[in-house]
Coordinates of C-alpha atoms and ligand atoms in Angstrom, one line a residue:
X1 CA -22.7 85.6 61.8
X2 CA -20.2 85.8 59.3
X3 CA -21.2 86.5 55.5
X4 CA -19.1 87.2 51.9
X5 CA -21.9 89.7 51.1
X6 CA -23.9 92.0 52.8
X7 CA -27.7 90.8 53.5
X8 CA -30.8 92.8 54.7
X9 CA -31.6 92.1 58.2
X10 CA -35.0 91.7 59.0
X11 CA -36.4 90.0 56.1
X12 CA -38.3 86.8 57.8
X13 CA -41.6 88.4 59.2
X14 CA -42.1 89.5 55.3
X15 CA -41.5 86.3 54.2
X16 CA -44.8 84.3 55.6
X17 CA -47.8 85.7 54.6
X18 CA -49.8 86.1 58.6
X19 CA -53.1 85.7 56.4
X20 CA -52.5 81.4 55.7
X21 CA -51.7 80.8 59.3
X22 CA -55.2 81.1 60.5
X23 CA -56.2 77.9 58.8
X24 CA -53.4 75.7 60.9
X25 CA -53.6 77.8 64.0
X26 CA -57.2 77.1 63.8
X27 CA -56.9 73.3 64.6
X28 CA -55.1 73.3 67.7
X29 CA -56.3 73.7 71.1
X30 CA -53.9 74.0 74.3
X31 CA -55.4 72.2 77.3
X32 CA -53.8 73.8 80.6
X33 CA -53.1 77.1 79.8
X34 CA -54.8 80.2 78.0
X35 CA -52.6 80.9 74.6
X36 CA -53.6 83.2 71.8
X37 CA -54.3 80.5 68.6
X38 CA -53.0 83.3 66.5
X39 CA -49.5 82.8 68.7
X40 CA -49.3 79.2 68.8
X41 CA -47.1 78.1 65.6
X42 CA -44.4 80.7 67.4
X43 CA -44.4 79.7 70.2
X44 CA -44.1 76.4 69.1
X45 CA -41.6 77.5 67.2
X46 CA -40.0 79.1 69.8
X47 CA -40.0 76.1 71.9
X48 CA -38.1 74.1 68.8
X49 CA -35.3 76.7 69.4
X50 CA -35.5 76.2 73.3
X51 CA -35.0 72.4 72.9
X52 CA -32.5 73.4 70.2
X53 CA -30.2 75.4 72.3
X54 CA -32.0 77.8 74.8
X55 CA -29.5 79.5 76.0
X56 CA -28.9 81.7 72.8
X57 CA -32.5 83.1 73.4
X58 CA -33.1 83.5 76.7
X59 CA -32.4 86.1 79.1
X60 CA -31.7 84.3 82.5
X61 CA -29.2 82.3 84.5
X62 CA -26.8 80.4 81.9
X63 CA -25.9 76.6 82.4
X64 CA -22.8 76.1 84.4
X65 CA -20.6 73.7 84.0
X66 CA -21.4 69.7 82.9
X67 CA -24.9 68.7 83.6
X68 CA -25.1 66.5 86.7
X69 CA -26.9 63.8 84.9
X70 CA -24.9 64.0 81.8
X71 CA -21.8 63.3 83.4
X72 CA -23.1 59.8 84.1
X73 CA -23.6 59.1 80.7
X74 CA -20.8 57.9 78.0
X75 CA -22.0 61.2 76.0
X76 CA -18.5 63.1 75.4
X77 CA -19.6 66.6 75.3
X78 CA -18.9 69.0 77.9
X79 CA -20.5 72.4 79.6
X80 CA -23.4 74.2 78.4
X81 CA -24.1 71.5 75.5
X82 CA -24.9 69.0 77.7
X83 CA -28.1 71.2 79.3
X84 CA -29.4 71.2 75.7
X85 CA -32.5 69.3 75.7
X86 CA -31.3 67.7 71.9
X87 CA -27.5 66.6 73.4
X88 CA -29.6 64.1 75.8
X89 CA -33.2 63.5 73.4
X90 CA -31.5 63.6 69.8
X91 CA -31.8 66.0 67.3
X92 CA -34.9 63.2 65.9
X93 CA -36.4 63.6 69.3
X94 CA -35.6 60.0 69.6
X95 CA -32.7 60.0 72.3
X96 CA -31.0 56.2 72.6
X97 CA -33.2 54.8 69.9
X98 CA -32.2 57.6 66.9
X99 CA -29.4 59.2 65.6
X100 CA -27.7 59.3 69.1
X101 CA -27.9 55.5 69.8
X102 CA -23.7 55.6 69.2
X103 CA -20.7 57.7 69.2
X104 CA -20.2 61.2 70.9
X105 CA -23.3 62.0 71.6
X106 CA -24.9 58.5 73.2
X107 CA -26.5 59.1 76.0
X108 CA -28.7 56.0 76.5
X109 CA -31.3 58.2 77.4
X110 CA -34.7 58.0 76.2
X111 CA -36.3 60.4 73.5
X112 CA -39.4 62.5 74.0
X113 CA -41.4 61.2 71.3
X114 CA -44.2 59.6 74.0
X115 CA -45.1 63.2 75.1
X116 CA -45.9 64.3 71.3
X117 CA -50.2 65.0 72.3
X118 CA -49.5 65.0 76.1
X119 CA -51.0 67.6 78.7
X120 CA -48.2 70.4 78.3
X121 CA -48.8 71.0 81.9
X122 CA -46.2 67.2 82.6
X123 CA -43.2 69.0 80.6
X124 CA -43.2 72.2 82.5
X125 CA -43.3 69.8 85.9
X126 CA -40.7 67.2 84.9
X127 CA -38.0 70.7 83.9
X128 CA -37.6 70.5 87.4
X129 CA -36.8 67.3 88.5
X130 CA -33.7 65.2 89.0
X131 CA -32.8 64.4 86.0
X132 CA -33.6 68.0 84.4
X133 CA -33.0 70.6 87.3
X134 CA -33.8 73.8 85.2
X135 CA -33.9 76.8 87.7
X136 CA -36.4 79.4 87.7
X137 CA -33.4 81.5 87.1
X138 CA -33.0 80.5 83.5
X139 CA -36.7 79.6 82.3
X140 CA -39.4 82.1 82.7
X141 CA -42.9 81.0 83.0
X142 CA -43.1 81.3 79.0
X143 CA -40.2 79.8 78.1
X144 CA -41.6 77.0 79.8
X145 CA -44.2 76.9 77.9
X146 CA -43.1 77.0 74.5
X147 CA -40.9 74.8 75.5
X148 CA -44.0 72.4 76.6
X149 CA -46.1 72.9 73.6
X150 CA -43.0 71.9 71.7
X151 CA -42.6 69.1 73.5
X152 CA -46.4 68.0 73.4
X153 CA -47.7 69.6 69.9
X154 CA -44.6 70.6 67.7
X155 CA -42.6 66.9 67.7
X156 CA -42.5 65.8 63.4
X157 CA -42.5 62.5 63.4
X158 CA -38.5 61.8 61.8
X159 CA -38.6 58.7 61.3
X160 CA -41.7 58.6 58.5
X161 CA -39.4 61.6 56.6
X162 CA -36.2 60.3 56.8
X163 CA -35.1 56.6 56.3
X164 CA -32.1 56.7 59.1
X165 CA -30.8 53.7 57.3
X166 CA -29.2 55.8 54.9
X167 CA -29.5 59.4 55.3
X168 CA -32.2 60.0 52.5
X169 CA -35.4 61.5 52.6
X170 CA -38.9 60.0 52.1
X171 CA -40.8 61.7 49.4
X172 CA -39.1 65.0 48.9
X173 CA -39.8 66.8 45.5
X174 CA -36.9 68.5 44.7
X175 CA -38.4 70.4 42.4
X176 CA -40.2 72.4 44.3
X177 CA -37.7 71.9 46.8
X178 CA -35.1 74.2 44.1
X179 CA -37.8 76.8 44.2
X180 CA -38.5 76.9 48.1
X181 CA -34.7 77.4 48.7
X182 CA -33.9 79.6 46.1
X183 CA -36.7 82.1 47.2
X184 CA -36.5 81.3 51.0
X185 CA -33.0 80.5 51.9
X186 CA -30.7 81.2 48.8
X187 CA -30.9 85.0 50.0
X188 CA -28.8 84.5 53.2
X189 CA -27.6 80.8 52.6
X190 CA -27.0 81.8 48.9
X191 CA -27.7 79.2 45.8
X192 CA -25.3 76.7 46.3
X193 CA -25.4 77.0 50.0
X194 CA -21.5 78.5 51.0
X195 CA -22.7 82.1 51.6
X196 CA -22.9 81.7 55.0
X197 CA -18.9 81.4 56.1
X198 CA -19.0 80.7 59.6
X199 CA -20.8 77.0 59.2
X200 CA -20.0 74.4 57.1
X201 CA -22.2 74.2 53.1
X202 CA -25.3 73.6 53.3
X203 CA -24.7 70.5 51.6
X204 CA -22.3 69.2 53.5
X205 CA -25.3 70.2 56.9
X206 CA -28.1 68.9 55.6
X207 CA -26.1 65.3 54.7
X208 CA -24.7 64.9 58.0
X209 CA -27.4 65.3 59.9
X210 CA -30.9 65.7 57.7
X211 CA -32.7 65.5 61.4
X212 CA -31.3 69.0 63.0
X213 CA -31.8 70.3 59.7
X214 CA -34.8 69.6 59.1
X215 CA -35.6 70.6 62.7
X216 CA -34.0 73.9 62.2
X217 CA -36.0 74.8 58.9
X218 CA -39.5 74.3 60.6
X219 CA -38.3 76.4 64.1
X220 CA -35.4 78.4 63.2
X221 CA -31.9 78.8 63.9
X222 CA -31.7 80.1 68.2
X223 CA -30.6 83.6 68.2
X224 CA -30.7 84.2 64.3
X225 CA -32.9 85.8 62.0
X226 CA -33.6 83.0 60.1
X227 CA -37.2 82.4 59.3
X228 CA -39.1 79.2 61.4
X229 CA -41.1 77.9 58.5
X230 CA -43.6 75.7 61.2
X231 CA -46.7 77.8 60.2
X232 CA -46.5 76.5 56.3
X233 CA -47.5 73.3 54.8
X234 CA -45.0 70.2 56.1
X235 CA -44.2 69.7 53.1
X236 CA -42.5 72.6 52.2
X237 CA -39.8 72.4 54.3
X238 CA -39.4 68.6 53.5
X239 CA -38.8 69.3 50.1
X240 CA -36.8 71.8 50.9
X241 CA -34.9 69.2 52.6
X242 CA -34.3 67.2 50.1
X243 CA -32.8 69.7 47.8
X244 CA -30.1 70.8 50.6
X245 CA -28.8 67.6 50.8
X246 CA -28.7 67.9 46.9
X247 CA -26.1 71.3 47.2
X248 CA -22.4 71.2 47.3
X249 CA -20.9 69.2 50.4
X250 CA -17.8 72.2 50.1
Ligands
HEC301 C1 -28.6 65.9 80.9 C2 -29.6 65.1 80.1 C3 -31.0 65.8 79.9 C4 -31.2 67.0 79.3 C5 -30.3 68.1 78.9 C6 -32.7 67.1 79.2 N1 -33.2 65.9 79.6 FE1 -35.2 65.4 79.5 N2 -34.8 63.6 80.4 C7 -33.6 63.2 80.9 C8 -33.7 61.9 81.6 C9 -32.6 61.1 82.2 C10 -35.1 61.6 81.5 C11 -35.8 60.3 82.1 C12 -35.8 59.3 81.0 C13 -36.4 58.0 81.4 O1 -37.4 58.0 82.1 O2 -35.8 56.9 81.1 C14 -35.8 62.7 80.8 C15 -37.1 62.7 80.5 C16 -37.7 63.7 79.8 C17 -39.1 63.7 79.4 C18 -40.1 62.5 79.6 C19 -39.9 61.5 78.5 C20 -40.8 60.3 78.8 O3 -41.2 59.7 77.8 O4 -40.9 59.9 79.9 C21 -39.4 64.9 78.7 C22 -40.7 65.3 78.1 C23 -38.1 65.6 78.7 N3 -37.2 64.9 79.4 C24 -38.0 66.9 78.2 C25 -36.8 67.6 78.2 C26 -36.7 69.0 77.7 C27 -37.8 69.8 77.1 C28 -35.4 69.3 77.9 C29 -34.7 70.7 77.6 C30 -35.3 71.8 78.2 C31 -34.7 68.2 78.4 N4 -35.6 67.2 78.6 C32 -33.3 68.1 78.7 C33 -32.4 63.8 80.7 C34 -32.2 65.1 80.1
HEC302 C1 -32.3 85.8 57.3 C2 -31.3 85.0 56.9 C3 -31.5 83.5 56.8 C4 -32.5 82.8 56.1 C5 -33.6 83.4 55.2 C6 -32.3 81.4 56.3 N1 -31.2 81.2 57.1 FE1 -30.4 79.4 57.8 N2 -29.1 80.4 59.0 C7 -28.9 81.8 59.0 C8 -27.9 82.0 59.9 C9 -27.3 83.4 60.2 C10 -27.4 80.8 60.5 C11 -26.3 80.6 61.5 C12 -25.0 80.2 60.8 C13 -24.0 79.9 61.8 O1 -24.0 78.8 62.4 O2 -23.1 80.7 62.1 C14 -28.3 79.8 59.8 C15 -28.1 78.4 60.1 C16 -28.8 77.5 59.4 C17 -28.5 76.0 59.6 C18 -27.7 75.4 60.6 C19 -26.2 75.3 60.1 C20 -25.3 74.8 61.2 O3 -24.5 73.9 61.0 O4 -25.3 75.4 62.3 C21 -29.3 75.4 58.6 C22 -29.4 73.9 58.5 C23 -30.0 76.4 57.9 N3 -29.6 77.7 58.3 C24 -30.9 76.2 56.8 C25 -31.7 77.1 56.2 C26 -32.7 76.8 55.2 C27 -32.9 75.5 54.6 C28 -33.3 78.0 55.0 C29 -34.5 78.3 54.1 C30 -35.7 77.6 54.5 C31 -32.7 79.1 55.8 N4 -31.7 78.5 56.5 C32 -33.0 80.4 55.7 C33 -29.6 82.7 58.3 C34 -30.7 82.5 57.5

């Protein structure tokens, strides 16, 4: 990552407060396999960044190549994008019906929002069929799994947060929104968004595609250290939302 100043490294464990996770952690129960409810928000989180683009974060075999089952698409992307589970299910989780539907991206391939409150135990099965054919080489056991309880438990339902008509988003305060990103993201994003050099402004992001954004602010960004902010109030990182899409487009 490329910045115009300096920025501590570090920072995000500081940031969320482990003491007001207990109360969502507490509510969720995973059927098929024994995980820690103090760990589950992460590794839900971590999942988000799997489906995002796993290959950043994990440690095994790399795609090669096109996928097989990509290439039979009209999708125009090439090599290790097309094994991203969000170049073939959308960035809104909703594949053929969403924000994919057209373009460079269409696949015609179905989203994944009918496994939001399946048995996580289906996801880790179907990464190895036909159409998926994920090696044990490059998943582990967990990254399987958070990739699963993703899948199953961490899905946000896109389309009651943002109207895909026109690219705006459903009851953001932006507000609170200012404050959020000024105190959470301004420090490596900066203010008005442009302190990060090697991506586009914020504002330009957030407007083009609210969905990964959004996305990206409850899991994180794969292989960065910015903060996933999953464990806090939905909310929050919808109103932060809405006041990106408010910064400078350059
Ligand atoms: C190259 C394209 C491609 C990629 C990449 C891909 N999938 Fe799929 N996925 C498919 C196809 C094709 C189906 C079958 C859709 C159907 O039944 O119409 C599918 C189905 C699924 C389903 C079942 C959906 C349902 O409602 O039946 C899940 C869950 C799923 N994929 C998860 C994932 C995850 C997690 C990843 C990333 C690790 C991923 N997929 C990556 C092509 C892909
Ligand atoms: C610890 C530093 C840090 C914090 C805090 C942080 N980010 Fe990031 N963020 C990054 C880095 C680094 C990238 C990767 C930039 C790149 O693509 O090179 C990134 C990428 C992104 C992207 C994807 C941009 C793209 O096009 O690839 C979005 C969207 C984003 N951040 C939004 C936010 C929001 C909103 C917040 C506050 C909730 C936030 N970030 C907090 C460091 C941070």
């Amino acid at each position: 990552m490329v910045m115009n100043k300096p920025i501590a490294r570090g920072v995000p464990s500081r940031l969320i407060p482990a003491g007001a996770l207990a109360v969502f952690v507490a509510a969720l129960v995973v059927a098929s396999w024994p995980v820690a409810a103090e760990e589950i928000e992460s590794r839900i989180a971590r999942g988000g960044m799997l489906y995002d683009r796993w290959y950043k974060i994990t440690s095994g075999d790399m795609p090669r190549g096109t996928h097989p089952v990509y290439k039979d698409t009209k999708g125009r992307m090439k090599r290790a994008n097309t094994w991203r589970c969000r170049e073939c299910h959308g960035p809104d989780y909703l594949g053929k019906d969403g924000f994919y539907a057209k373009g460079k991206h269409k696949t015609g391939i179905k989203g994944i929002r009918d496994f939001e409150g399946q048995d996580p135990a289906k996801v880790v099965a179907i990464l190895a069929d036909d159409n998926h054919r994920y090696t044990d080489g490059m998943f582990t056991a967990t990254d399987k799994e958070d990739l699963a309880l993703f899948v199953t438990k961490g899905q946000v339902d896109m389309a009651a947060v943002i109207d895909a008509g026109n690219k705006t988003v459903k009851g953001g305060d932006l507000g609170k929104g200012k404050g959020y990103y000024n105190t959470l993201c301004g420090g490596c994003h900066g203010l008005d968004g442009q302190k990060i050099t090697d991506m586009p402004a914020m504002g330009k992001v957030a407007n083009r595609d609210p969905w990964t954004t959004l996305h990206k602010i409850r899991n994180g960004q794969p292989g960065e250290a910015m903060p996933a902010l999953r464990a806090l109030d939905p909310q929050i990182s919808v109103d932060i939302l809405a006041y990106s899409m408010t910064l400078p487009k350059e």
